[in-house]
Amino acid sequence: GRAGAAPSTGVLAYFAALGVGYIMIEVVLLQRFQLYLGHPTWSLVVTLFALLVFSGVGSALAQRLTGRDGRLPLGGAVAGALAASAVSVLAVPAVMDLVVGSALGVRIATAIALLAVPGMAMGMPFPLGLRMVGGSAPDALPWVWAINAAASVVGSVGAFAAAMAGG
């Protein structure tokens, strides 16, 4: 079917921020794990695998979340995702230093463990936002999917450009 009226600017900004934010964190983590795992291919496979699996777990968990007042805990999910991502990005180097000399399997398992919590937290804001939009303006759902996808593409280009400029 055709998309209905575009949602509010705030809703579009929320889904755009999710797309840009997720991909930027993903790119940072890909770069962090590249040297640790010994090859860019290992970094790509392990990081994408772990983030996608654990984001899916977070998404499934988000479907069960509702506040005491019946509202969706959207703000808490976003704050949790930001906090978990920041802690992960900051903690990864310290943990890597502890196991950097270990066998590849140990390093892969450690990388997956390091990505579990931020992956789950990062998987919650999108489905909660979809539920909110779907409950109040279901015709706007194609718009939020589209803006999120476009923002992910723009964010990935921006993240790589920023990484190259920043070294």
CSV table of N, CA and C in Angstrom, one decimal:
chain,number,residue,atom,x,y,z
A,1,GLY,N,0.8,-1.2,0.0
A,1,GLY,CA,0.0,0.0,0.0
A,1,GLY,C,0.9,1.2,0.0
A,2,ARG,N,0.2,2.4,-0.2
A,2,ARG,CA,0.8,3.6,-0.2
A,2,ARG,C,1.1,4.1,1.2
A,3,ALA,N,2.1,4.9,1.4
A,3,ALA,CA,2.4,5.5,2.7
A,3,ALA,C,1.5,6.6,2.9
A,4,GLY,N,1.0,6.8,4.2
A,4,GLY,CA,0.2,7.9,4.5
A,4,GLY,C,1.0,9.1,4.7
A,5,ALA,N,0.4,10.0,5.5
A,5,ALA,CA,1.0,11.3,5.7
A,5,ALA,C,2.3,11.1,6.5
A,6,ALA,N,3.3,11.9,6.3
A,6,ALA,CA,4.5,11.8,7.0
A,6,ALA,C,4.3,12.1,8.4
A,7,PRO,N,5.1,11.4,9.3
A,7,PRO,CA,5.0,11.7,10.7
A,7,PRO,C,5.6,13.0,11.1
A,8,SER,N,5.5,13.4,12.3
A,8,SER,CA,6.1,14.7,12.8
A,8,SER,C,7.6,14.7,12.6
A,9,THR,N,8.1,15.9,12.6
A,9,THR,CA,9.6,16.0,12.5
A,9,THR,C,10.3,15.3,13.6
A,10,GLY,N,9.7,15.4,14.8
A,10,GLY,CA,10.4,14.7,16.0
A,10,GLY,C,10.5,13.2,15.8
A,11,VAL,N,9.4,12.6,15.3
A,11,VAL,CA,9.4,11.2,15.0
A,11,VAL,C,10.4,10.8,13.9
A,12,LEU,N,10.4,11.6,12.9
A,12,LEU,CA,11.4,11.4,11.8
A,12,LEU,C,12.8,11.5,12.3
A,13,ALA,N,13.1,12.6,13.2
A,13,ALA,CA,14.4,12.8,13.7
A,13,ALA,C,14.8,11.6,14.6
A,14,TYR,N,13.9,11.1,15.4
A,14,TYR,CA,14.1,9.9,16.3
A,14,TYR,C,14.6,8.7,15.5
A,15,PHE,N,13.9,8.4,14.4
A,15,PHE,CA,14.3,7.2,13.6
A,15,PHE,C,15.5,7.5,12.8
A,16,ALA,N,15.8,8.7,12.4
A,16,ALA,CA,17.0,9.1,11.7
A,16,ALA,C,18.2,8.9,12.7
A,17,ALA,N,18.0,9.4,13.9
A,17,ALA,CA,19.1,9.3,14.9
A,17,ALA,C,19.4,7.9,15.2
A,18,LEU,N,18.4,7.1,15.3
A,18,LEU,CA,18.6,5.6,15.5
A,18,LEU,C,19.4,5.0,14.4
A,19,GLY,N,19.1,5.3,13.2
A,19,GLY,CA,19.9,4.8,12.0
A,19,GLY,C,21.3,5.2,12.0
A,20,VAL,N,21.5,6.5,12.2
A,20,VAL,CA,22.9,7.1,12.2
A,20,VAL,C,23.7,6.6,13.5
A,21,GLY,N,23.0,6.6,14.6
A,21,GLY,CA,23.7,6.2,15.8
A,21,GLY,C,24.1,4.7,15.8
A,22,TYR,N,23.2,3.8,15.4
A,22,TYR,CA,23.5,2.4,15.4
A,22,TYR,C,24.7,2.1,14.5
A,23,ILE,N,24.7,2.7,13.3
A,23,ILE,CA,25.7,2.4,12.3
A,23,ILE,C,27.1,3.0,12.7
A,24,MET,N,27.0,4.2,13.4
A,24,MET,CA,28.3,4.8,13.8
A,24,MET,C,28.9,4.0,14.9
A,25,ILE,N,28.1,3.5,15.9
A,25,ILE,CA,28.6,2.6,16.9
A,25,ILE,C,29.2,1.4,16.3
A,26,GLU,N,28.5,0.8,15.4
A,26,GLU,CA,28.9,-0.4,14.7
A,26,GLU,C,30.3,-0.2,14.0
A,27,VAL,N,30.4,0.9,13.3
A,27,VAL,CA,31.7,1.2,12.6
A,27,VAL,C,32.9,1.3,13.7
A,28,VAL,N,32.6,2.0,14.8
A,28,VAL,CA,33.6,2.2,15.8
A,28,VAL,C,34.0,0.8,16.3
A,29,LEU,N,33.0,0.0,16.6
A,29,LEU,CA,33.3,-1.4,17.1
A,29,LEU,C,34.1,-2.2,16.1
A,30,LEU,N,33.7,-2.1,14.8
A,30,LEU,CA,34.4,-2.9,13.8
A,30,LEU,C,35.9,-2.5,13.8
A,31,GLN,N,36.2,-1.2,13.9
A,31,GLN,CA,37.5,-0.8,13.9
A,31,GLN,C,38.3,-1.3,15.2
A,32,ARG,N,37.6,-1.2,16.3
A,32,ARG,CA,38.2,-1.6,17.5
A,32,ARG,C,38.6,-3.1,17.5
A,33,PHE,N,37.8,-3.9,16.9
A,33,PHE,CA,38.0,-5.4,16.9
A,33,PHE,C,38.9,-5.8,15.8
A,34,GLN,N,39.2,-5.0,14.9
A,34,GLN,CA,40.0,-5.4,13.7
A,34,GLN,C,41.4,-5.8,14.2
A,35,LEU,N,42.2,-5.0,14.9
A,35,LEU,CA,43.5,-5.5,15.3
A,35,LEU,C,43.4,-6.6,16.3
A,36,TYR,N,42.4,-6.5,17.2
A,36,TYR,CA,42.3,-7.5,18.3
A,36,TYR,C,42.1,-8.9,17.7
A,37,LEU,N,41.2,-9.0,16.7
A,37,LEU,CA,40.9,-10.3,16.1
A,37,LEU,C,41.9,-10.7,15.0
A,38,GLY,N,42.8,-9.8,14.6
A,38,GLY,CA,43.9,-10.1,13.7
A,38,GLY,C,43.6,-9.9,12.3
A,39,HIS,N,42.4,-9.6,11.9
A,39,HIS,CA,42.1,-9.5,10.4
A,39,HIS,C,40.8,-8.8,10.3
A,40,PRO,N,40.7,-7.9,9.3
A,40,PRO,CA,39.4,-7.2,9.1
A,40,PRO,C,38.2,-8.1,8.9
A,41,THR,N,38.4,-9.3,8.2
A,41,THR,CA,37.3,-10.2,8.0
A,41,THR,C,36.8,-10.7,9.3
A,42,TRP,N,37.6,-11.1,10.2
A,42,TRP,CA,37.2,-11.6,11.5
A,42,TRP,C,36.4,-10.5,12.2
A,43,SER,N,36.9,-9.3,12.2
A,43,SER,CA,36.2,-8.2,12.8
A,43,SER,C,34.8,-8.0,12.3
A,44,LEU,N,34.7,-8.0,10.9
A,44,LEU,CA,33.4,-7.8,10.3
A,44,LEU,C,32.4,-9.0,10.6
A,45,VAL,N,32.9,-10.2,10.5
A,45,VAL,CA,32.0,-11.3,10.8
A,45,VAL,C,31.6,-11.4,12.2
A,46,VAL,N,32.5,-11.3,13.2
A,46,VAL,CA,32.2,-11.4,14.6
A,46,VAL,C,31.3,-10.2,15.1
A,47,THR,N,31.7,-9.0,14.7
A,47,THR,CA,31.0,-7.8,15.2
A,47,THR,C,29.6,-7.8,14.6
A,48,LEU,N,29.5,-8.0,13.3
A,48,LEU,CA,28.1,-8.0,12.7
A,48,LEU,C,27.3,-9.1,13.2
A,49,PHE,N,27.8,-10.3,13.4
A,49,PHE,CA,27.1,-11.5,13.9
A,49,PHE,C,26.6,-11.1,15.3
A,50,ALA,N,27.5,-10.7,16.2
A,50,ALA,CA,27.1,-10.5,17.6
A,50,ALA,C,26.1,-9.3,17.7
A,51,LEU,N,26.3,-8.2,17.0
A,51,LEU,CA,25.4,-7.1,17.1
A,51,LEU,C,24.0,-7.5,16.5
A,52,LEU,N,24.0,-8.2,15.4
A,52,LEU,CA,22.7,-8.5,14.8
A,52,LEU,C,21.9,-9.5,15.7
A,53,VAL,N,22.6,-10.5,16.2
A,53,VAL,CA,22.0,-11.5,17.1
A,53,VAL,C,21.5,-10.9,18.3
A,54,PHE,N,22.3,-10.1,19.0
A,54,PHE,CA,21.9,-9.5,20.3
A,54,PHE,C,21.0,-8.4,20.1
A,55,SER,N,21.0,-7.7,19.0
A,55,SER,CA,20.0,-6.7,18.7
A,55,SER,C,18.6,-7.3,18.5
A,56,GLY,N,18.6,-8.5,17.9
A,56,GLY,CA,17.4,-9.3,17.7
A,56,GLY,C,16.9,-9.7,19.1
A,57,VAL,N,17.8,-10.1,20.0
A,57,VAL,CA,17.3,-10.5,21.3
A,57,VAL,C,16.7,-9.3,22.0
A,58,GLY,N,17.4,-8.2,21.9
A,58,GLY,CA,16.9,-6.9,22.5
A,58,GLY,C,15.5,-6.5,21.9
A,59,SER,N,15.4,-6.7,20.6
A,59,SER,CA,14.1,-6.4,20.0
A,59,SER,C,13.0,-7.3,20.5
A,60,ALA,N,13.3,-8.6,20.7
A,60,ALA,CA,12.3,-9.5,21.2
A,60,ALA,C,12.0,-9.2,22.7
A,61,LEU,N,13.0,-8.8,23.4
A,61,LEU,CA,12.7,-8.4,24.8
A,61,LEU,C,11.9,-7.1,24.9
A,62,ALA,N,12.1,-6.2,23.9
A,62,ALA,CA,11.4,-4.9,23.9
A,62,ALA,C,9.9,-5.1,23.6
A,63,GLN,N,9.6,-6.2,22.9
A,63,GLN,CA,8.1,-6.5,22.7
A,63,GLN,C,7.4,-6.8,24.0
A,64,ARG,N,8.1,-7.2,25.0
A,64,ARG,CA,7.4,-7.5,26.3
A,64,ARG,C,7.4,-6.3,27.3
A,65,LEU,N,8.1,-5.2,26.9
A,65,LEU,CA,8.2,-4.1,27.8
A,65,LEU,C,7.0,-3.1,27.7
A,66,THR,N,6.5,-2.8,28.9
A,66,THR,CA,5.5,-1.8,29.0
A,66,THR,C,5.6,-1.3,30.4
A,67,GLY,N,5.6,0.0,30.6
A,67,GLY,CA,5.7,0.6,31.9
A,67,GLY,C,4.5,0.4,32.7
A,68,ARG,N,4.6,0.7,34.0
A,68,ARG,CA,3.4,0.5,34.9
A,68,ARG,C,2.2,1.2,34.5
A,69,ASP,N,2.4,2.4,33.9
A,69,ASP,CA,1.3,3.2,33.5
A,69,ASP,C,0.8,2.8,32.1
A,70,GLY,N,1.3,1.7,31.5
A,70,GLY,CA,0.9,1.2,30.2
A,70,GLY,C,1.7,1.8,29.1
A,71,ARG,N,2.5,2.8,29.4
A,71,ARG,CA,3.3,3.5,28.3
A,71,ARG,C,4.6,2.6,28.0
A,72,LEU,N,5.1,2.9,26.8
A,72,LEU,CA,6.3,2.2,26.4
A,72,LEU,C,7.5,2.9,27.1
A,73,PRO,N,8.5,2.2,27.6
A,73,PRO,CA,9.7,2.8,28.2
A,73,PRO,C,10.7,3.3,27.2
A,74,LEU,N,10.3,4.1,26.2
A,74,LEU,CA,11.1,4.5,25.1
A,74,LEU,C,12.3,5.3,25.6
A,75,GLY,N,12.1,6.3,26.5
A,75,GLY,CA,13.3,7.1,27.0
A,75,GLY,C,14.3,6.2,27.7
A,76,GLY,N,13.8,5.3,28.5
A,76,GLY,CA,14.7,4.4,29.2
A,76,GLY,C,15.5,3.5,28.3
A,77,ALA,N,14.8,3.0,27.3
A,77,ALA,CA,15.5,2.2,26.3
A,77,ALA,C,16.6,2.9,25.5
A,78,VAL,N,16.3,4.2,25.2
A,78,VAL,CA,17.3,5.0,24.5
A,78,VAL,C,18.5,5.3,25.4
A,79,ALA,N,18.2,5.7,26.6
A,79,ALA,CA,19.2,6.0,27.6
A,79,ALA,C,20.1,4.7,27.9
A,80,GLY,N,19.4,3.6,28.0
A,80,GLY,CA,20.1,2.3,28.2
A,80,GLY,C,21.1,2.0,27.0
A,81,ALA,N,20.5,2.2,25.8
A,81,ALA,CA,21.4,1.9,24.6
A,81,ALA,C,22.6,2.8,24.6
A,82,LEU,N,22.4,4.1,24.9
A,82,LEU,CA,23.5,5.0,24.9
A,82,LEU,C,24.5,4.7,25.9
A,83,ALA,N,24.0,4.4,27.1
A,83,ALA,CA,24.9,4.0,28.2
A,83,ALA,C,25.7,2.7,27.9
A,84,ALA,N,25.0,1.7,27.5
A,84,ALA,CA,25.7,0.4,27.2
A,84,ALA,C,26.7,0.6,26.1
A,85,SER,N,26.3,1.3,25.1
A,85,SER,CA,27.3,1.5,24.0
A,85,SER,C,28.5,2.3,24.4
A,86,ALA,N,28.3,3.4,25.2
A,86,ALA,CA,29.5,4.1,25.7
A,86,ALA,C,30.4,3.3,26.6
A,87,VAL,N,29.8,2.5,27.5
A,87,VAL,CA,30.6,1.7,28.3
A,87,VAL,C,31.3,0.6,27.5
A,88,SER,N,30.6,0.1,26.5
A,88,SER,CA,31.3,-0.9,25.7
A,88,SER,C,32.5,-0.3,24.9
A,89,VAL,N,32.2,0.8,24.3
A,89,VAL,CA,33.3,1.4,23.5
A,89,VAL,C,34.5,1.8,24.4
A,90,LEU,N,34.2,2.2,25.6
A,90,LEU,CA,35.3,2.5,26.5
A,90,LEU,C,35.9,1.3,27.2
A,91,ALA,N,35.2,0.3,27.4
A,91,ALA,CA,35.7,-0.9,28.1
A,91,ALA,C,36.4,-1.9,27.2
A,92,VAL,N,36.0,-1.9,25.9
A,92,VAL,CA,36.6,-2.8,25.0
A,92,VAL,C,38.1,-2.8,25.0
A,93,PRO,N,38.8,-1.7,24.9
A,93,PRO,CA,40.3,-1.8,24.9
A,93,PRO,C,40.9,-2.4,26.2
A,94,ALA,N,40.3,-2.1,27.4
A,94,ALA,CA,40.8,-2.7,28.6
A,94,ALA,C,40.7,-4.2,28.6
A,95,VAL,N,39.5,-4.7,28.2
A,95,VAL,CA,39.3,-6.1,28.2
A,95,VAL,C,40.2,-6.8,27.1
A,96,MET,N,40.3,-6.1,26.0
A,96,MET,CA,41.2,-6.7,24.9
A,96,MET,C,42.6,-6.8,25.4
A,97,ASP,N,43.1,-5.9,26.2
A,97,ASP,CA,44.5,-6.0,26.7
A,97,ASP,C,44.7,-7.2,27.6
A,98,LEU,N,43.6,-7.6,28.2
A,98,LEU,CA,43.7,-8.8,29.1
A,98,LEU,C,43.8,-10.1,28.3
A,99,VAL,N,43.3,-10.2,27.1
A,99,VAL,CA,43.2,-11.5,26.4
A,99,VAL,C,43.8,-11.4,25.0
A,100,VAL,N,44.5,-10.3,24.7
A,100,VAL,CA,45.0,-10.1,23.4
A,100,VAL,C,46.0,-11.2,22.9
A,101,GLY,N,46.7,-11.8,23.8
A,101,GLY,CA,47.6,-12.9,23.5
A,101,GLY,C,47.0,-14.3,23.4
A,102,SER,N,45.7,-14.4,23.7
A,102,SER,CA,45.0,-15.7,23.7
A,102,SER,C,44.7,-16.2,22.3
A,103,ALA,N,44.3,-17.4,22.3
A,103,ALA,CA,44.0,-18.1,21.0
A,103,ALA,C,42.8,-17.3,20.3
A,104,LEU,N,42.7,-17.4,19.0
A,104,LEU,CA,41.6,-16.7,18.3
A,104,LEU,C,40.2,-17.1,18.8
A,105,GLY,N,40.0,-18.3,19.1
A,105,GLY,CA,38.7,-18.7,19.7
A,105,GLY,C,38.3,-17.9,20.9
A,106,VAL,N,39.3,-17.8,21.8
A,106,VAL,CA,39.1,-17.0,23.1
A,106,VAL,C,38.8,-15.6,22.8
A,107,ARG,N,39.5,-15.0,21.8
A,107,ARG,CA,39.3,-13.6,21.5
A,107,ARG,C,38.0,-13.4,20.8
A,108,ILE,N,37.5,-14.4,20.0
A,108,ILE,CA,36.2,-14.3,19.4
A,108,ILE,C,35.1,-14.3,20.4
A,109,ALA,N,35.2,-15.3,21.4
A,109,ALA,CA,34.3,-15.5,22.4
A,109,ALA,C,34.2,-14.2,23.3
A,110,THR,N,35.4,-13.6,23.6
A,110,THR,CA,35.4,-12.4,24.4
A,110,THR,C,34.8,-11.2,23.6
A,111,ALA,N,35.0,-11.1,22.3
A,111,ALA,CA,34.4,-10.1,21.5
A,111,ALA,C,32.9,-10.2,21.5
A,112,ILE,N,32.4,-11.4,21.4
A,112,ILE,CA,30.9,-11.7,21.4
A,112,ILE,C,30.4,-11.3,22.7
A,113,ALA,N,31.0,-11.7,23.8
A,113,ALA,CA,30.6,-11.3,25.2
A,113,ALA,C,30.6,-9.8,25.4
A,114,LEU,N,31.6,-9.1,24.8
A,114,LEU,CA,31.6,-7.7,25.0
A,114,LEU,C,30.5,-7.0,24.2
A,115,LEU,N,30.0,-7.6,23.2
A,115,LEU,CA,29.0,-7.0,22.3
A,115,LEU,C,27.6,-7.4,22.7
A,116,ALA,N,27.4,-8.3,23.7
A,116,ALA,CA,26.1,-8.8,24.1
A,116,ALA,C,25.2,-7.7,24.7
A,117,VAL,N,25.7,-7.1,25.7
A,117,VAL,CA,24.8,-6.1,26.4
A,117,VAL,C,24.6,-4.9,25.5
A,118,PRO,N,25.6,-4.3,24.9
A,118,PRO,CA,25.2,-3.1,24.0
A,118,PRO,C,24.4,-3.5,22.8
A,119,GLY,N,24.6,-4.7,22.3
A,119,GLY,CA,23.7,-5.2,21.2
A,119,GLY,C,22.3,-5.3,21.6
A,120,MET,N,22.0,-5.9,22.8
A,120,MET,CA,20.7,-6.0,23.3
A,120,MET,C,20.1,-4.7,23.5
A,121,ALA,N,20.8,-3.8,24.1
A,121,ALA,CA,20.3,-2.4,24.4
A,121,ALA,C,20.0,-1.7,23.1
A,122,MET,N,20.9,-1.8,22.1
A,122,MET,CA,20.7,-1.1,20.9
A,122,MET,C,19.6,-1.7,20.1
A,123,GLY,N,19.1,-2.9,20.4
A,123,GLY,CA,18.0,-3.5,19.7
A,123,GLY,C,16.6,-3.1,20.2
A,124,MET,N,16.6,-2.4,21.3
A,124,MET,CA,15.3,-2.0,21.9
A,124,MET,C,14.6,-0.8,21.4
A,125,PRO,N,15.3,0.3,21.2
A,125,PRO,CA,14.6,1.6,20.8
A,125,PRO,C,13.9,1.5,19.5
A,126,PHE,N,14.3,0.8,18.5
A,126,PHE,CA,13.6,0.8,17.2
A,126,PHE,C,12.3,0.1,17.3
A,127,PRO,N,12.2,-1.1,17.8
A,127,PRO,CA,10.8,-1.7,17.9
A,127,PRO,C,9.9,-1.0,18.9
A,128,LEU,N,10.4,-0.4,19.9
A,128,LEU,CA,9.6,0.4,20.8
A,128,LEU,C,9.0,1.6,20.1
A,129,GLY,N,9.9,2.3,19.3
A,129,GLY,CA,9.4,3.4,18.5
A,129,GLY,C,8.4,3.0,17.5
A,130,LEU,N,8.6,1.8,16.8
A,130,LEU,CA,7.6,1.3,15.9
A,130,LEU,C,6.3,1.0,16.5
A,131,ARG,N,6.3,0.5,17.7
A,131,ARG,CA,5.1,0.2,18.4
A,131,ARG,C,4.3,1.5,18.7
A,132,MET,N,5.1,2.5,19.1
A,132,MET,CA,4.5,3.8,19.5
A,132,MET,C,3.9,4.4,18.2
A,133,VAL,N,4.6,4.5,17.1
A,133,VAL,CA,4.1,5.0,15.9
A,133,VAL,C,2.9,4.2,15.4
A,134,GLY,N,3.1,2.9,15.4
A,134,GLY,CA,2.0,2.0,14.9
A,134,GLY,C,0.7,2.2,15.7
A,135,GLY,N,0.8,2.5,17.0
A,135,GLY,CA,-0.3,2.7,17.8
A,135,GLY,C,-1.0,4.0,17.6
A,136,SER,N,-0.3,5.0,17.2
A,136,SER,CA,-0.9,6.3,17.0
A,136,SER,C,-1.0,6.7,15.5
A,137,ALA,N,-0.2,6.3,14.7
A,137,ALA,CA,-0.2,6.7,13.3
A,137,ALA,C,0.3,5.6,12.4
A,138,PRO,N,-0.4,4.5,12.3
A,138,PRO,CA,0.1,3.3,11.5
A,138,PRO,C,0.4,3.6,10.0
A,139,ASP,N,-0.2,4.6,9.5
A,139,ASP,CA,0.1,5.0,8.1
A,139,ASP,C,1.5,5.6,7.9
A,140,ALA,N,2.0,6.0,9.0
A,140,ALA,CA,3.4,6.6,9.0
A,140,ALA,C,4.5,5.6,9.1
A,141,LEU,N,4.2,4.4,9.3
A,141,LEU,CA,5.2,3.3,9.5
A,141,LEU,C,6.2,3.2,8.3
A,142,PRO,N,5.7,3.3,7.0
A,142,PRO,CA,6.6,3.2,5.9
A,142,PRO,C,7.6,4.4,5.9
A,143,TRP,N,7.2,5.6,6.4
A,143,TRP,CA,8.1,6.7,6.5
A,143,TRP,C,9.2,6.5,7.5
A,144,VAL,N,8.9,5.9,8.7
A,144,VAL,CA,9.9,5.8,9.7
A,144,VAL,C,10.9,4.7,9.3
A,145,TRP,N,10.4,3.6,8.6
A,145,TRP,CA,11.3,2.6,8.1
A,145,TRP,C,12.3,3.2,7.1
A,146,ALA,N,11.7,4.0,6.2
A,146,ALA,CA,12.5,4.7,5.1
A,146,ALA,C,13.5,5.6,5.7
A,147,ILE,N,13.1,6.5,6.6
A,147,ILE,CA,14.1,7.4,7.1
A,147,ILE,C,15.2,6.7,7.9
A,148,ASN,N,14.8,5.7,8.6
A,148,ASN,CA,15.9,4.9,9.3
A,148,ASN,C,16.9,4.3,8.4
A,149,ALA,N,16.4,3.7,7.3
A,149,ALA,CA,17.2,3.0,6.3
A,149,ALA,C,18.1,4.0,5.7
A,150,ALA,N,17.6,5.2,5.3
A,150,ALA,CA,18.4,6.2,4.6
A,150,ALA,C,19.4,6.8,5.6
A,151,ALA,N,19.0,7.0,6.8
A,151,ALA,CA,20.0,7.5,7.8
A,151,ALA,C,21.1,6.5,8.1
A,152,SER,N,20.8,5.2,8.0
A,152,SER,CA,21.9,4.2,8.2
A,152,SER,C,22.9,4.3,7.1
A,153,VAL,N,22.4,4.5,5.9
A,153,VAL,CA,23.4,4.6,4.7
A,153,VAL,C,24.2,5.8,4.9
A,154,VAL,N,23.6,7.0,5.1
A,154,VAL,CA,24.3,8.2,5.3
A,154,VAL,C,25.2,8.1,6.5
A,155,GLY,N,24.8,7.5,7.6
A,155,GLY,CA,25.6,7.4,8.8
A,155,GLY,C,26.8,6.5,8.5
A,156,SER,N,26.7,5.5,7.7
A,156,SER,CA,27.8,4.6,7.5
A,156,SER,C,28.9,5.3,6.7
A,157,VAL,N,28.5,6.1,5.7
A,157,VAL,CA,29.4,6.9,4.9
A,157,VAL,C,30.1,8.0,5.8
A,158,GLY,N,29.3,8.6,6.6
A,158,GLY,CA,29.8,9.6,7.6
A,158,GLY,C,30.8,9.0,8.6
A,159,ALA,N,30.4,7.8,9.1
A,159,ALA,CA,31.3,7.2,10.1
A,159,ALA,C,32.6,6.8,9.5
A,160,PHE,N,32.6,6.3,8.3
A,160,PHE,CA,33.9,5.9,7.6
A,160,PHE,C,34.7,7.2,7.3
A,161,ALA,N,34.0,8.2,6.9
A,161,ALA,CA,34.7,9.5,6.6
A,161,ALA,C,35.3,10.1,7.8
A,162,ALA,N,34.6,10.0,8.9
A,162,ALA,CA,35.1,10.6,10.2
A,162,ALA,C,36.2,9.7,10.7
A,163,ALA,N,36.1,8.4,10.5
A,163,ALA,CA,37.2,7.5,11.0
A,163,ALA,C,38.5,7.7,10.2
A,164,MET,N,38.3,8.0,8.9
A,164,MET,CA,39.5,8.2,8.1
A,164,MET,C,40.1,9.6,8.4
A,165,ALA,N,39.3,10.6,8.6
A,165,ALA,CA,39.8,11.9,9.0
A,165,ALA,C,40.4,11.9,10.4
A,166,GLY,N,39.9,11.1,11.3
A,166,GLY,CA,40.4,11.1,12.6
A,166,GLY,C,41.5,10.1,12.9
A,167,GLY,N,41.8,9.3,11.9
A,167,GLY,CA,42.9,8.3,12.0
A,167,GLY,C,42.4,7.1,12.6
